[in-house]
MMTF fields as JSON, N, C-alpha, C and O atoms, coordinates in Angstrom:
{
  "mmtfVersion": "1.0.0",
  "mmtfProducer": "UNKNOWN",
  "numBonds": 475,
  "numAtoms": 476,
  "numGroups": 119,
  "numChains": 1,
  "numModels": 1,
  "chainsPerModel": [1],
  "groupsPerChain": [119],
  "chainIdList": ["A"],
  "bondAtomList": [4, 2, 8, 6, 12, 10, 16, 14, 20, 18, 24, 22, 28, 26, 32, 30, 36, 34, 40, 38, 44, 42, 48, 46, 52, 50, 56, 54, 60, 58, 64, 62, 68, 66, 72, 70, 76, 74, 80, 78, 84, 82, 88, 86, 92, 90, 96, 94, 100, 98, 104, 102, 108, 106, 112, 110, 116, 114, 120, 118, 124, 122, 128, 126, 132, 130, 136, 134, 140, 138, 144, 142, 148, 146, 152, 150, 156, 154, 160, 158, 164, 162, 168, 166, 172, 170, 176, 174, 180, 178, 184, 182, 188, 186, 192, 190, 196, 194, 200, 198, 204, 202, 208, 206, 212, 210, 216, 214, 220, 218, 224, 222, 228, 226, 232, 230, 236, 234, 240, 238, 244, 242, 248, 246, 252, 250, 256, 254, 260, 258, 264, 262, 268, 266, 272, 270, 276, 274, 280, 278, 284, 282, 288, 286, 292, 290, 296, 294, 300, 298, 304, 302, 308, 306, 312, 310, 316, 314, 320, 318, 324, 322, 328, 326, 332, 330, 336, 334, 340, 338, 344, 342, 348, 346, 352, 350, 356, 354, 360, 358, 364, 362, 368, 366, 372, 370, 376, 374, 380, 378, 384, 382, 388, 386, 392, 390, 396, 394, 400, 398, 404, 402, 408, 406, 412, 410, 416, 414, 420, 418, 424, 422, 428, 426, 432, 430, 436, 434, 440, 438, 444, 442, 448, 446, 452, 450, 456, 454, 460, 458, 464, 462, 468, 466, 472, 470],
  "bondOrderList": [1, 1, 1, 1, 1, 1, 1, 1, 1, 1, 1, 1, 1, 1, 1, 1, 1, 1, 1, 1, 1, 1, 1, 1, 1, 1, 1, 1, 1, 1, 1, 1, 1, 1, 1, 1, 1, 1, 1, 1, 1, 1, 1, 1, 1, 1, 1, 1, 1, 1, 1, 1, 1, 1, 1, 1, 1, 1, 1, 1, 1, 1, 1, 1, 1, 1, 1, 1, 1, 1, 1, 1, 1, 1, 1, 1, 1, 1, 1, 1, 1, 1, 1, 1, 1, 1, 1, 1, 1, 1, 1, 1, 1, 1, 1, 1, 1, 1, 1, 1, 1, 1, 1, 1, 1, 1, 1, 1, 1, 1, 1, 1, 1, 1, 1, 1, 1, 1],
  "groupList": [{"groupName": "UNK", "atomNameList": ["N", "CA", "C", "O"], "elementList": ["N", "C", "C", "O"], "formalChargeList": [0, 0, 0, 0], "bondAtomList": [1, 0, 2, 1, 3, 2], "bondOrderList": [1, 1, 2], "singleLetterCode": "X", "chemCompType": "L-PEPTIDE LINKING"}],
  "groupTypeList": [0, 0, 0, 0, 0, 0, 0, 0, 0, 0, 0, 0, 0, 0, 0, 0, 0, 0, 0, 0, 0, 0, 0, 0, 0, 0, 0, 0, 0, 0, 0, 0, 0, 0, 0, 0, 0, 0, 0, 0, 0, 0, 0, 0, 0, 0, 0, 0, 0, 0, 0, 0, 0, 0, 0, 0, 0, 0, 0, 0, 0, 0, 0, 0, 0, 0, 0, 0, 0, 0, 0, 0, 0, 0, 0, 0, 0, 0, 0, 0, 0, 0, 0, 0, 0, 0, 0, 0, 0, 0, 0, 0, 0, 0, 0, 0, 0, 0, 0, 0, 0, 0, 0, 0, 0, 0, 0, 0, 0, 0, 0, 0, 0, 0, 0, 0, 0, 0, 0],
  "groupIdList": [1, 2, 3, 4, 5, 6, 7, 8, 9, 10, 11, 12, 13, 14, 15, 16, 17, 18, 19, 20, 21, 22, 23, 24, 25, 26, 27, 28, 29, 30, 31, 32, 33, 34, 35, 36, 37, 38, 39, 40, 41, 42, 43, 44, 45, 46, 47, 48, 49, 50, 51, 52, 53, 54, 55, 56, 57, 58, 59, 60, 61, 62, 63, 64, 65, 66, 67, 68, 69, 70, 71, 72, 73, 74, 75, 76, 77, 78, 79, 80, 81, 82, 83, 84, 85, 86, 87, 88, 89, 90, 91, 92, 93, 94, 95, 96, 97, 98, 99, 100, 101, 102, 103, 104, 105, 106, 107, 108, 109, 110, 111, 112, 113, 114, 115, 116, 117, 118, 119],
  "secStructList": [7, 3, 3, 3, 3, 3, 7, 7, 7, 3, 3, 3, 6, 6, 7, 7, 5, 7, 7, 3, 3, 3, 3, 3, 1, 6, 6, 7, 7, 3, 3, 3, 3, 3, 3, 3, 3, 3, 7, 6, 6, 7, 7, 7, 7, 5, 7, 7, 7, 5, 7, 6, 6, 7, 7, 5, 7, 7, 7, 6, 6, 6, 6, 6, 6, 7, 7, 3, 3, 3, 3, 6, 6, 6, 6, 3, 3, 3, 3, 7, 5, 7, 1, 7, 7, 4, 4, 4, 7, 3, 3, 3, 3, 3, 3, 3, 3, 3, 3, 3, 6, 6, 6, 3, 3, 3, 3, 3, 3, 7, 7, 7, 3, 3, 3, 3, 3, 3, 7],
  "xCoordList": [-35.072, -34.463, -34.663, -34.071, -35.56, -35.251, -34.685, -34.822, -34.073, -33.621, -34.522, -34.27, -35.075, -35.941, -35.372, -35.032, -35.355, -34.575, -35.321, -36.111, -35.555, -36.461, -36.147, -35.073, -37.275, -36.915, -36.48, -36.464, -36.124, -35.783, -36.797, -37.949, -36.314, -37.146, -36.9, -36.023, -37.702, -37.285, -37.09, -37.821, -35.914, -35.332, -34.641, -33.723, -34.839, -33.944, -32.844, -32.697, -31.643, -30.264, -30.498, -31.053, -29.808, -29.383, -30.204, -29.976, -31.311, -32.492, -31.789, -30.619, -32.741, -32.063, -32.853, -33.948, -32.851, -33.405, -32.948, -31.758, -33.621, -33.12, -33.396, -34.513, -31.97, -32.693, -33.018, -32.783, -33.475, -33.425, -33.216, -33.507, -32.83, -32.276, -32.906, -32.428, -34.01, -34.329, -34.395, -34.634, -33.956, -33.966, -35.061, -35.441, -35.615, -36.773, -36.399, -35.759, -36.97, -36.819, -36.447, -36.014, -36.742, -36.844, -35.638, -34.92, -34.968, -33.679, -32.653, -31.996, -32.615, -31.294, -30.649, -31.213, -29.453, -29.233, -28.459, -28.07, -27.987, -27.367, -25.924, -25.79, -24.742, -23.596, -23.036, -23.788, -21.806, -21.797, -22.477, -22.611, -22.968, -24.225, -23.336, -22.677, -23.597, -23.057, -23.722, -24.706, -24.042, -24.82, -24.076, -22.971, -24.606, -24.055, -24.595, -25.775, -24.456, -25.092, -25.046, -23.998, -25.69, -25.243, -25.856, -27.084, -25.361, -26.081, -26.083, -25.136, -27.051, -27.305, -25.651, -24.709, -25.552, -24.151, -23.146, -22.534, -23.112, -21.885, -21.817, -22.743, -20.845, -20.844, -20.988, -20.828, -21.342, -21.896, -20.56, -19.458, -20.927, -20.23, -20.056, -21.035, -19.465, -19.741, -19.468, -18.391, -20.5, -20.918, -20.794, -20.471, -21.072, -20.833, -20.574, -20.406, -20.51, -19.973, -20.141, -19.761, -20.643, -21.364, -21.132, -21.623, -20.08, -19.453, -20.528, -21.261, -20.838, -21.353, -20.812, -21.599, -19.538, -19.474, -19.721, -19.408, -20.34, -20.807, -19.407, -19.292, -18.23, -17.783, -18.033, -18.389, -17.769, -18.207, -17.007, -15.954, -17.415, -16.786, -17.424, -18.328, -16.791, -17.331, -16.687, -15.745, -17.161, -16.752, -16.114, -16.691, -15.096, -14.923, -15.998, -16.225, -16.338, -17.616, -18.983, -19.811, -19.068, -20.335, -19.35, -19.856, -18.212, -18.204, -18.292, -17.615, -18.946, -19.704, -20.807, -21.149, -21.478, -22.992, -23.777, -24.982, -23.298, -23.936, -23.762, -22.894, -24.574, -24.375, -25.036, -26.249, -23.951, -24.64, -24.761, -23.972, -25.718, -26.031, -27.008, -27.567, -27.084, -27.848, -28.64, -28.244, -29.645, -30.769, -30.741, -31.23, -30.119, -29.896, -31.318, -31.56, -31.794, -33.581, -34.302, -35.364, -34.259, -35.186, -34.445, -35.221, -33.137, -32.833, -32.347, -32.013, -32.353, -32.397, -31.243, -31.025, -30.699, -29.599, -30.144, -30.99, -29.853, -30.267, -28.818, -27.628, -29.337, -28.591, -29.148, -29.877, -28.39, -28.625, -28.307, -27.118, -29.195, -28.042, -28.517, -29.611, -27.624, -27.651, -27.361, -27.144, -27.372, -26.772, -26.399, -25.268, -27.903, -27.722, -27.342, -27.363, -26.917, -26.259, -26.995, -27.626, -26.821, -27.577, -26.629, -26.871, -25.631, -24.507, -25.042, -24.766, -25.838, -26.198, -27.3, -28.081, -27.386, -29.063, -27.979, -26.801, -28.917, -28.924, -29.525, -30.387, -29.5, -30.296, -29.528, -28.477, -30.062, -29.108, -29.571, -30.697, -28.458, -28.708, -27.757, -26.802, -28.222, -28.1, -27.524, -28.301, -25.895, -25.989, -25.655, -25.106, -26.277, -26.099, -25.29, -25.396, -24.555, -23.874, -24.91, -25.485, -25.356, -26.602, -26.587, -26.888, -26.194, -26.18, -27.914, -29.056, -27.56, -28.835, -28.724, -27.582, -29.526, -29.962, -29.076, -28.982, -27.82, -27.212, -25.737, -24.608, -26.099, -24.477, -23.607, -22.379, -24.708, -23.868, -24.067, -25.208, -23.276, -23.105, -23.49, -22.711, -24.642, -25.312, -25.289, -25.56, -24.996, -24.985, -26.28, -26.863, -26.486, -28.232, -27.956, -27.07, -28.671, -28.636, -30.487, -31.327, -30.553, -31.879, -32.564, -32.21, -33.107, -33.965, -33.834, -34.172, -33.125, -32.575, -33.818, -34.913, -33.241, -34.612, -33.741, -32.541, -35.064, -34.148, -34.214, -35.21, -32.808, -32.939, -32.551, -31.716, -33.518, -33.261, -33.257, -34.037, -32.003, -31.665, -31.972, -31.424, -32.878, -33.086, -32.131, -31.535, -31.962, -31.279, -31.71, -30.9],
  "yCoordList": [-11.307, -11.455, -10.445, -9.416, -10.467, -9.154, -9.678, -10.705, -8.629, -8.732, -8.009, -6.818, -8.054, -7.936, -7.791, -8.711, -6.337, -5.899, -5.723, -4.831, -6.311, -6.119, -5.969, -6.373, -5.262, -5.903, -4.527, -4.583, -3.23, -2.09, -1.728, -2.162, -0.959, 0.323, 1.291, 2.139, 1.234, 2.09, 1.317, 0.403, 1.822, 0.686, 1.538, 2.212, 1.687, 2.326, 1.643, 0.513, 2.668, 2.141, 0.878, 0.846, -0.028, -0.983, -2.496, -3.534, -2.149, -3.066, -3.565, -3.341, -4.443, -5.257, -5.487, -5.522, -5.788, -5.67, -7.123, -7.405, -7.629, -8.87, -8.236, -7.718, -7.866, -7.682, -9.148, -10.303, -8.853, -10.134, -9.597, -8.408, -10.144, -10.157, -11.394, -12.478, -11.25, -12.852, -12.038, -10.985, -13.518, -13.211, -14.089, -15.097, -13.469, -14.436, -14.571, -13.799, -15.604, -15.647, -17.378, -18.122, -17.574, -19.015, -19.383, -18.387, -20.563, -21.751, -20.288, -19.849, -19.75, -19.014, -19.503, -20.446, -18.957, -19.322, -18.35, -17.671, -17.92, -16.934, -17.089, -18.308, -16.555, -16.883, -15.974, -16.038, -15.15, -14.38, -13.007, -12.416, -12.506, -11.53, -10.701, -11.073, -9.161, -8.131, -7.56, -7.439, -6.828, -5.703, -4.696, -4.643, -3.802, -1.893, -1.009, -1.165, -0.06, 0.985, 2.225, 2.557, 3.179, 4.887, 5.592, 5.675, 6.026, 6.875, 8.572, 8.846, 9.416, 10.968, 11.198, 10.673, 11.907, 13.101, 11.839, 12.13, 10.599, 9.553, 8.852, 8.773, 8.253, 7.329, 6.07, 5.746, 5.181, 3.73, 3.294, 3.689, 2.054, 1.3, -0.226, -0.693, -0.838, -2.015, -2.76, -2.65, -3.491, -3.702, -5.288, -5.602, -6.179, -7.527, -8.359, -7.633, -9.648, -9.988, -11.578, -12.05, -12.235, -14.001, -14.486, -13.971, -15.815, -16.356, -17.385, -17.622, -17.964, -19.097, -20.32, -21.229, -20.428, -21.351, -21.008, -21.621, -19.907, -19.418, -18.995, -19.147, -18.432, -17.594, -15.707, -14.992, -15.367, -14.183, -13.342, -13.793, -11.777, -10.672, -9.641, -9.319, -8.918, -7.487, -6.309, -6.206, -5.475, -4.193, -3.932, -4.38, -3.278, -3.04, -2.646, -2.957, -1.811, -0.806, -1.681, -1.261, -3.066, -3.871, -5.718, -6.83, -5.389, -6.938, -7.154, -6.497, -7.919, -8.631, -8.389, -8.719, -7.7, -7.0, -7.356, -7.391, -7.75, -8.262, -9.233, -9.606, -10.261, -11.878, -11.846, -11.636, -12.155, -12.542, -13.972, -14.66, -14.445, -15.479, -15.87, -14.916, -16.914, -17.594, -18.442, -19.391, -18.599, -19.955, -20.1, -19.208, -21.32, -20.833, -22.132, -22.271, -22.661, -22.939, -22.226, -22.669, -20.809, -19.822, -18.922, -18.249, -18.729, -17.852, -16.508, -15.442, -16.669, -14.979, -15.003, -16.043, -14.269, -13.588, -12.757, -11.938, -12.729, -12.7, -11.515, -11.781, -10.225, -9.615, -8.943, -8.009, -9.948, -10.113, -8.962, -8.86, -7.736, -6.605, -6.302, -5.816, -6.63, -6.568, -5.206, -4.427, -4.866, -3.45, -2.654, -2.301, -2.24, -1.088, -0.083, 0.001, 0.923, 2.64, 3.487, 3.172, 4.681, 5.418, 6.021, 6.67, 5.594, 5.434, 4.556, 4.774, 3.35, 2.249, 2.908, 2.259, 4.136, 5.036, 4.926, 5.283, 4.222, 3.99, 3.726, 2.864, 3.902, 2.815, 1.267, 1.266, 0.133, -0.4, -1.231, -1.316, -1.809, -2.208, -3.453, -3.302, -4.986, -6.129, -6.076, -5.908, -6.241, -6.223, -7.788, -8.146, -8.992, -10.42, -10.475, -9.564, -11.536, -12.275, -13.225, -13.706, -13.662, -14.562, -15.284, -14.676, -16.705, -17.439, -17.374, -17.574, -17.145, -17.469, -18.337, -18.331, -18.948, -19.799, -19.434, -18.242, -20.677, -20.488, -20.652, -20.653, -20.763, -20.382, -19.537, -19.611, -18.245, -16.892, -16.165, -16.342, -15.174, -14.87, -13.496, -12.768, -12.992, -11.511, -10.787, -11.225, -9.726, -8.783, -8.039, -7.714, -7.905, -7.33, -6.519, -6.812, -5.422, -4.844, -4.664, -4.551, -4.71, -4.465, -3.019, -2.066, -3.065, -1.678, -0.553, 0.617, -1.693, -0.484, -0.39, 0.162, -1.138, -0.562, 0.314, 0.354, 1.056, 2.22, 1.711, 1.116, 1.892, 1.578, 2.822, 3.622, 2.745, 4.165, 3.548, 2.695, 4.213, 3.939, 5.301, 6.341, 5.189, 6.473, 6.314, 5.27, 7.519, 7.545, 7.5, 7.538],
  "zCoordList": [-27.21, -25.547, -24.928, -25.252, -23.86, -22.831, -21.426, -20.762, -21.314, -20.116, -18.817, -18.998, -18.084, -17.012, -15.506, -14.762, -15.233, -13.675, -12.858, -13.167, -11.531, -11.035, -9.565, -9.121, -8.618, -7.211, -6.064, -4.834, -7.036, -6.415, -5.416, -5.395, -4.654, -4.069, -3.084, -3.248, -1.92, -0.918, 0.334, 0.715, 1.008, 2.115, 3.204, 2.737, 4.537, 5.491, 5.468, 5.004, 6.228, 6.106, 7.337, 8.435, 6.552, 7.054, 6.993, 7.615, 5.922, 5.379, 4.498, 4.184, 3.99, 2.366, 1.714, 2.275, 0.166, -0.787, -1.807, -1.949, -2.204, -3.446, -4.321, -4.309, -6.12, -6.971, -8.113, -7.757, -9.221, -9.842, -11.209, -11.341, -12.118, -13.906, -14.214, -13.88, -14.869, -15.785, -17.296, -17.887, -17.39, -19.357, -19.74, -19.145, -21.038, -21.203, -23.18, -23.895, -23.455, -25.241, -25.282, -24.402, -26.398, -27.072, -26.709, -26.625, -26.401, -26.438, -26.164, -27.108, -25.066, -24.54, -23.25, -22.695, -22.641, -21.585, -21.175, -22.125, -19.927, -19.582, -19.665, -19.779, -19.676, -19.77, -18.396, -17.424, -18.237, -17.257, -17.433, -18.504, -15.971, -15.725, -14.701, -13.73, -15.387, -14.118, -13.499, -14.229, -12.16, -11.908, -11.936, -11.396, -12.565, -12.207, -11.843, -12.16, -11.31, -10.742, -10.725, -10.171, -11.074, -11.204, -10.352, -10.397, -9.718, -8.479, -9.351, -10.088, -9.177, -9.359, -9.822, -9.228, -10.758, -10.653, -11.509, -12.537, -10.967, -11.247, -12.167, -12.975, -12.262, -13.774, -13.333, -12.156, -14.393, -14.068, -13.513, -13.895, -12.15, -11.662, -11.527, -10.944, -11.747, -11.738, -10.319, -9.732, -9.857, -8.772, -8.311, -7.165, -9.282, -8.838, -10.168, -11.148, -10.4, -11.443, -11.133, -10.063, -11.987, -11.719, -13.406, -14.41, -13.279, -14.268, -14.738, -13.779, -15.651, -15.83, -15.151, -14.886, -14.843, -13.613, -12.105, -11.085, -12.286, -10.601, -9.988, -8.772, -10.758, -9.755, -9.692, -10.628, -8.537, -8.166, -7.669, -7.22, -7.858, -7.768, -7.828, -8.599, -6.717, -5.977, -5.684, -4.899, -6.273, -6.158, -4.242, -3.251, -4.246, -3.004, -1.462, -0.292, -2.494, -1.572, -1.136, -0.328, -1.869, -1.505, -1.083, -0.933, -1.034, -0.267, 0.746, 1.538, 1.096, 2.419, 3.001, 4.137, 2.079, 2.295, 1.215, 1.464, -0.403, -1.74, -1.654, -0.865, -2.499, -2.889, -3.916, -3.942, -5.396, -6.593, -6.546, -5.899, -7.205, -7.006, -8.674, -9.215, -9.16, -10.324, -10.319, -9.642, -10.767, -10.897, -12.532, -13.226, -13.136, -14.537, -15.396, -16.595, -14.508, -14.765, -14.877, -15.313, -14.605, -14.405, -15.391, -16.069, -15.654, -16.636, -15.624, -16.141, -14.434, -13.776, -12.851, -12.23, -12.736, -12.103, -10.796, -11.155, -9.108, -8.271, -7.591, -7.763, -6.825, -5.952, -4.747, -4.414, -4.247, -2.213, -1.729, -1.425, -1.489, -0.759, 0.781, 1.071, 1.6, 2.989, 3.117, 2.189, 4.759, 5.467, 4.599, 4.263, 4.059, 3.112, 3.506, 4.734, 2.882, 3.283, 2.412, 1.404, 2.966, 1.696, 0.516, -0.502, 1.019, -0.839, -1.261, -2.44, -1.295, -2.343, -3.049, -3.746, -2.898, -3.808, -5.014, -5.059, -6.091, -6.897, -8.497, -8.327, -9.278, -10.358, -10.69, -11.329, -10.267, -10.69, -11.881, -12.372, -12.218, -14.407, -13.961, -13.199, -14.66, -15.13, -16.543, -17.483, -16.809, -18.538, -18.161, -17.119, -19.65, -19.458, -20.918, -21.739, -21.112, -21.807, -22.36, -21.383, -23.355, -23.392, -24.801, -25.828, -24.788, -25.799, -26.616, -26.2, -27.406, -28.05, -29.463, -29.921, -30.099, -31.406, -32.022, -32.313, -32.547, -33.3, -32.577, -33.069, -31.494, -30.495, -30.473, -30.449, -30.486, -30.42, -29.393, -28.967, -28.598, -27.459, -27.634, -28.25, -27.16, -27.087, -26.03, -24.912, -26.253, -24.636, -24.976, -26.01, -23.602, -23.345, -22.313, -21.511, -22.212, -20.614, -20.588, -21.481, -19.049, -18.428, -18.512, -19.206, -18.061, -18.338, -16.705, -16.525, -15.663, -14.608, -13.41, -13.521, -12.212, -11.304, -10.086, -9.817, -9.435, -8.342, -7.333, -6.923, -6.537, -4.794, -4.58, -5.003, -3.692, -2.449, -1.246, -0.822, -0.557, 1.283, 1.824, 1.46, 2.703, 3.835, 4.698, 4.962, 5.212, 6.315, 7.597, 8.523]
}
């Protein structure tokens, strides 16, 4: 199983980006997926979560600006980020519980995608 995070880049404050977290492998499906971020010199923090039933939860710092969603046909979870602020600058990682053959849940991390918001 591979978990691929993508969509990061450089954007001006107030702009938008959409991150993707795609899982690939044979006979797999996503369960719950989290987006984390880690800014330089800071600890990794949980940004948003989506359960297998589609329930979502957000860090206070991103509520109302970020939206997490999923497309189970594509084994992909998205993080739509609007009204970006310089303090959103970080490497964003996805973390997923994945159903693998044998009806087992395994946890995977994506490789991270850099988001830079200029003021």
